[in-house]
Amino acid sequence: MANNLRRIAGSLRVRKHRSTWLTGTEAAPLTDEWYGSICLSGYIPARWRSHAATNRPISMENEQREEVNSKDVKPFTDMPGPKGLPYLGTLLRYKFGPYRMDTYHLSLMDNYHRYGKIFKETIAGRTKVHLLDPDYISVMYQQEDKMPHIPPLLETTQLYRKIRNLSPGLGNTNGEEWYRLRSAVQQMMMRPRAVSMFLPQVNEIVDDFVDRLQRIRVKDSGLVPSFKNELLKWNLESSASTCFEIRFGCLDAESDSIQQQMITASRQIFELSLKLTFGIPWFKLFTTPTLKQLLAAEDLFFSNGQKLVDQTVTKIKSLVDRGELKEGQYKFLTYLMGKEELDYKDTSILTLSLFADGLSTTVPSMIGQLYCLAVNPDKQEKLYESIRQLLPNKDEPITNEVLSKCQYLKSCIKEGFRFFPIGVEVSRKPQKDVIIGGYHIPAGTHVELNNNLLLRLPEYFNSPETYLPERWMRGETMEKVHPYLLLPFGFGPRTCAGRRFAEQEMQVLIIRLLQHFQIEWSHQDVMAQRYCMLLTPNKEPLFKFIPRK
Ligand code: HEM
């Protein structure tokens, strides 16, 4: 701690006359050891690891290049897919039917049935190859090196950051630039032990959220009005507490408050991004009205978030100057400030990513998880019982030890992700030519790994429409599932950087909610998803929260 403080204090002084922010700390490189371990960890069960290791990629080295010309390898131009107009491709099908932008996932399935497990589609000048076969997907992942290239997670956010001269952040950059950022946050964000340091804050916000639900639920019916918005407020409050160690005041925020405006802006960013993505990209040439709206929404979120970063950094500086920074205080920011390879812009964008990203990812995932439990009351009761065994007293904090023992909860969450993944794809841009499914895919092609679309197919799962957490439990009930099917956080070196935080928050929230309530679904019909760059529930979720005796 003392060393770290000296480092921060020293670097704060240095920063005045250097563009680099902080100096004197050891980097946390993405070592080969780490690379190997991450490839063989995560959602890949042990019994599949040898399969994963021996299923060699078919990426091409120079000497293999002649294979492309071999009779067995079909050229890229022969790859099937929907035909469209020059440049526009199939855009008009989304504008005027039969497809729709908000059901893009369904049109991909339609194309899968028409063209098979590998096809390509061009929409407004952007050509993408789609892989809907776990074996093909494993080939893509296994040809990755230490720095897999991806298209930007959100093209429009990448553009915004460029226009405003901000750091691109992790999901919008590649190569050495990405490696530098990722190495810097790796230890803090990907190590479960590091993330568990934030458990007290997560507990506190979840407890306050549960109290709020008790207050705002309609007494007779148990319904919670605008539940999605309530979850968004919980998530932003929780992230503010993790990133800035403040209470931001989201839970009780009024509808015109800055907190609520930020939540609304975050939704608008995705809605507008969808509009720009399914259109001719004029916005790349000049500021179209839609781009203008998008910049305004980004500005609103970013400027208010940046204020929080600035205020917290000022507090840290002043505490350091007075020698009063306590051990473990402002953990996330002091950690980043201790990394000499990060400048102020990087530190800000990495912090703001942790602050904001859960709104579009953790929240829709949580709705999916709660829905699955609500419409499967027997599984909900089984989960509640397993929680009660581990933590009989609902006033006790949820510890790391409790979380590590919640095996049934983890299986429920996996099964929930099978029903409600948050996106249709994980994308890659291979840096070498690859041969997949007998087709030559040139280096630099945008390839989408659409395993999330296969998660309810009988080819891959027994009783796929049945919510069966037991299929993931070690033992007799465990199902033999292909290791490259259920990868809710992606895979490999570019796996989700917020995964540990998201999992921790979801686990704590589900435990506390079930300790206090029985959850019921009050719609007549089932919940489905709509596409808005990511997948979100297609309707306002109406849950009943019935207090447990
Ligand atoms: C349930 C919640 C979440 C899910 C299901 C999820 C899923 C994903 C997926 C599938 C990817 C692409 C991975 C790949 O390309 O292999 C990704 C990337 C990423 N996620 Fe998440 N995510 C979640 C929450 C979060 C949160 C809370 C953060 C906040 C820090 C976050 C930050 C990121 C970042 C920065 C990347 C890009 C990583 C890189 O390119 O190095 N995610 N996420």
Coordinates of C-alpha atoms in Angstrom, one line a residue, residues 93-336:
R93 CA -35.4 -6.1 -47.3
Y94 CA -34.9 -4.6 -43.8
K95 CA -36.4 -1.3 -44.8
F96 CA -39.5 -2.5 -46.7
G97 CA -39.9 -6.2 -45.7
P98 CA -39.9 -9.1 -45.3
Y99 CA -37.3 -8.5 -42.7
R100 CA -37.1 -5.9 -39.9
M101 CA -34.1 -4.4 -38.1
D102 CA -35.5 -5.2 -34.7
T103 CA -35.8 -8.9 -35.6
Y104 CA -32.4 -9.2 -37.3
H105 CA -31.8 -12.3 -35.2
L106 CA -34.8 -14.0 -36.9
S107 CA -33.7 -13.1 -40.4
L108 CA -30.3 -14.6 -39.6
M109 CA -32.1 -17.8 -38.7
D110 CA -34.1 -17.6 -41.9
N111 CA -30.8 -17.3 -43.8
Y112 CA -29.4 -20.3 -41.9
H113 CA -32.3 -22.4 -43.0
R114 CA -32.0 -21.2 -46.6
Y115 CA -28.2 -21.2 -47.0
G116 CA -26.7 -23.4 -44.3
K117 CA -24.2 -23.1 -41.5
I118 CA -21.9 -20.6 -43.3
F119 CA -23.2 -17.8 -45.5
K120 CA -22.4 -14.2 -46.2
E121 CA -24.7 -11.2 -46.4
T122 CA -24.0 -7.6 -47.5
I123 CA -26.0 -4.8 -45.9
A124 CA -25.3 -1.2 -47.0
G125 CA -21.7 -1.9 -48.1
R126 CA -20.8 -4.1 -45.1
T127 CA -20.2 -7.7 -45.9
K128 CA -20.2 -10.2 -43.1
V129 CA -19.6 -13.9 -43.0
H130 CA -21.9 -15.8 -40.6
L131 CA -20.9 -19.0 -38.8
L132 CA -23.7 -21.0 -37.3
D133 CA -21.8 -24.2 -36.5
P134 CA -19.9 -24.7 -33.3
D135 CA -17.1 -26.6 -35.1
Y136 CA -16.6 -23.7 -37.5
I137 CA -16.7 -21.3 -34.5
S138 CA -14.1 -23.4 -32.7
V139 CA -11.8 -23.0 -35.8
M140 CA -12.2 -19.2 -35.6
Y141 CA -11.3 -19.1 -32.0
Q142 CA -8.5 -21.5 -32.2
Q143 CA -6.6 -19.6 -34.9
E144 CA -6.5 -16.5 -32.7
D145 CA -3.2 -15.2 -31.5
K146 CA -2.5 -13.0 -28.5
M147 CA -4.2 -10.0 -30.1
P148 CA -7.3 -11.0 -32.0
H149 CA -8.7 -8.3 -34.2
I150 CA -12.4 -7.3 -34.0
P151 CA -14.6 -4.8 -35.7
P152 CA -15.6 -2.1 -33.2
L153 CA -18.2 -3.3 -30.7
L154 CA -20.2 -0.3 -31.6
E155 CA -19.0 1.5 -34.8
T156 CA -20.8 4.7 -33.8
T157 CA -19.2 4.9 -30.3
Q158 CA -15.9 4.4 -32.0
L159 CA -16.7 7.3 -34.3
Y160 CA -17.9 9.5 -31.4
R161 CA -14.7 8.9 -29.5
K162 CA -12.6 9.8 -32.5
I163 CA -14.6 13.0 -33.1
R164 CA -14.2 14.0 -29.5
N165 CA -10.5 13.0 -29.4
L166 CA -11.1 10.4 -26.6
S167 CA -9.3 7.2 -26.0
P168 CA -11.0 4.5 -28.1
G169 CA -11.4 2.1 -25.1
L170 CA -11.1 -1.7 -25.2
G171 CA -13.8 -2.8 -27.6
N172 CA -13.0 -0.2 -30.3
T173 CA -9.3 -0.8 -30.9
N174 CA -6.9 -3.6 -32.0
G175 CA -3.3 -4.6 -32.1
E176 CA -0.7 -3.1 -29.7
E177 CA -3.1 -0.3 -28.7
W178 CA -5.6 -2.8 -27.5
Y179 CA -3.0 -5.0 -25.9
R180 CA -1.7 -2.0 -23.9
L181 CA -5.1 -1.2 -22.5
R182 CA -6.1 -4.8 -21.9
S183 CA -2.9 -5.6 -20.1
A184 CA -3.3 -2.7 -17.8
V185 CA -6.8 -3.7 -16.6
Q186 CA -6.3 -7.5 -16.7
Q187 CA -5.5 -8.1 -13.1
M188 CA -8.1 -5.8 -11.7
M189 CA -11.0 -6.9 -13.9
M190 CA -10.4 -10.5 -14.7
R191 CA -9.2 -11.9 -11.4
P192 CA -12.2 -13.1 -9.3
R193 CA -10.3 -12.2 -6.1
A194 CA -9.7 -8.6 -7.2
V195 CA -13.3 -8.2 -8.2
S196 CA -14.6 -9.7 -5.0
M197 CA -13.1 -6.7 -3.2
F198 CA -16.1 -4.8 -4.5
L199 CA -18.6 -7.2 -2.9
P200 CA -19.4 -4.9 0.1
Q201 CA -20.5 -2.2 -2.3
V202 CA -22.5 -4.6 -4.4
N203 CA -24.2 -6.0 -1.3
E204 CA -25.1 -2.5 -0.1
I205 CA -26.7 -1.4 -3.3
V206 CA -28.6 -4.7 -3.7
D207 CA -30.0 -4.3 -0.2
D208 CA -31.1 -0.8 -0.9
F209 CA -32.7 -1.9 -4.1
V210 CA -34.6 -4.7 -2.4
D211 CA -35.8 -2.2 0.2
R212 CA -37.0 0.0 -2.6
L213 CA -38.9 -2.8 -4.3
Q214 CA -40.6 -3.5 -0.9
R215 CA -41.7 0.2 -1.0
I216 CA -42.7 0.6 -4.6
R217 CA -44.4 -2.7 -5.3
V218 CA -48.1 -2.5 -5.6
K219 CA -49.4 -4.0 -2.3
D220 CA -52.3 -6.1 -3.7
S221 CA -50.7 -7.4 -6.9
G222 CA -47.0 -7.4 -6.1
L223 CA -46.3 -5.7 -9.4
V224 CA -43.4 -3.3 -9.7
P225 CA -44.1 -0.6 -12.3
S226 CA -41.4 0.2 -14.8
F227 CA -39.3 -2.7 -13.5
K228 CA -36.7 -2.4 -16.3
N229 CA -36.1 1.2 -15.4
E230 CA -35.7 0.2 -11.8
L231 CA -33.1 -2.3 -12.7
L232 CA -31.3 0.3 -14.8
K233 CA -31.2 2.5 -11.8
W234 CA -29.9 -0.3 -9.6
N235 CA -27.2 -1.0 -12.2
L236 CA -26.0 2.5 -12.5
E237 CA -26.0 3.0 -8.8
S238 CA -24.0 -0.2 -8.3
S239 CA -21.4 0.8 -11.0
A240 CA -21.1 4.3 -9.5
S241 CA -20.3 2.8 -6.2
T242 CA -17.7 0.4 -7.7
C243 CA -16.0 3.1 -9.9
F244 CA -16.3 6.2 -7.7
E245 CA -17.2 4.9 -4.3
I246 CA -20.1 7.3 -4.0
R247 CA -23.8 7.0 -3.7
F248 CA -25.0 8.5 -7.0
G249 CA -28.6 8.7 -5.9
C250 CA -30.1 6.7 -8.8
L251 CA -32.5 4.6 -6.8
D252 CA -34.7 7.5 -5.8
A253 CA -33.9 9.7 -8.8
E254 CA -36.7 11.8 -10.2
S255 CA -37.7 11.4 -13.8
D256 CA -36.0 14.7 -14.8
S257 CA -32.8 14.0 -12.8
I258 CA -29.4 13.8 -14.4
Q259 CA -29.2 10.1 -13.4
Q260 CA -32.4 9.4 -15.3
Q261 CA -31.2 11.4 -18.3
M262 CA -28.0 9.4 -18.4
I263 CA -30.0 6.1 -18.4
T264 CA -32.2 7.4 -21.2
A265 CA -29.2 8.6 -23.1
S266 CA -27.6 5.2 -22.9
R267 CA -30.7 3.6 -24.4
Q268 CA -30.8 6.2 -27.2
I269 CA -27.2 5.5 -28.1
F270 CA -28.2 1.9 -29.0
E271 CA -31.5 2.9 -30.8
L272 CA -29.7 5.5 -32.9
S273 CA -26.8 3.2 -33.6
L274 CA -29.2 0.6 -35.0
K275 CA -30.7 3.2 -37.3
L276 CA -27.2 4.2 -38.5
T277 CA -26.1 0.7 -38.9
F278 CA -29.0 -0.4 -41.1
G279 CA -28.6 2.5 -43.5
I280 CA -26.2 3.9 -46.0
P281 CA -23.4 5.2 -43.9
W282 CA -23.7 8.9 -44.9
F283 CA -22.8 9.7 -41.3
K284 CA -19.2 8.7 -42.0
L285 CA -19.1 11.6 -44.5
F286 CA -21.0 14.3 -42.8
T287 CA -23.1 15.0 -39.6
T288 CA -26.5 13.6 -40.5
P289 CA -29.5 14.5 -38.2
T290 CA -29.3 11.0 -36.7
L291 CA -25.6 11.3 -36.0
K292 CA -26.3 14.7 -34.4
Q293 CA -28.8 13.1 -32.0
L294 CA -26.3 10.3 -31.3
L295 CA -23.5 12.8 -30.5
A296 CA -25.9 14.6 -28.1
A297 CA -26.8 11.4 -26.3
E298 CA -23.1 10.4 -26.1
D299 CA -22.2 13.9 -24.9
L300 CA -24.8 13.8 -22.2
F301 CA -23.6 10.5 -20.8
F302 CA -19.9 11.1 -21.3
S303 CA -19.7 14.6 -19.9
N304 CA -21.6 13.7 -16.7
G305 CA -19.5 10.5 -16.4
Q306 CA -16.3 12.5 -17.0
K307 CA -17.3 14.9 -14.2
L308 CA -17.5 11.9 -11.8
V309 CA -14.0 10.7 -12.9
D310 CA -12.6 14.2 -12.5
Q311 CA -14.1 14.8 -9.1
T312 CA -12.9 11.4 -7.8
V313 CA -9.4 11.9 -9.2
T314 CA -9.2 15.4 -7.5
K315 CA -10.3 13.8 -4.2
I316 CA -7.7 11.1 -4.5
K317 CA -5.0 13.6 -5.3
S318 CA -5.9 15.7 -2.3
L319 CA -6.0 12.6 0.0
V320 CA -2.6 11.5 -1.3
D321 CA -1.1 15.0 -0.9
R322 CA -2.3 15.0 2.7
G323 CA -1.1 11.4 3.2
E324 CA -4.7 10.4 4.1
L325 CA -5.6 7.9 1.4
K326 CA -6.6 4.7 3.2
E327 CA -5.8 1.2 2.2
G328 CA -8.4 -0.1 -0.3
Q329 CA -10.0 3.3 -0.8
Y330 CA -11.0 4.2 -4.4
K331 CA -9.7 0.8 -5.5
F332 CA -10.6 0.9 -9.1
L333 CA -9.3 4.4 -10.0
T334 CA -6.1 4.2 -7.8
Y335 CA -5.3 0.9 -9.5
L336 CA -5.6 2.5 -13.0

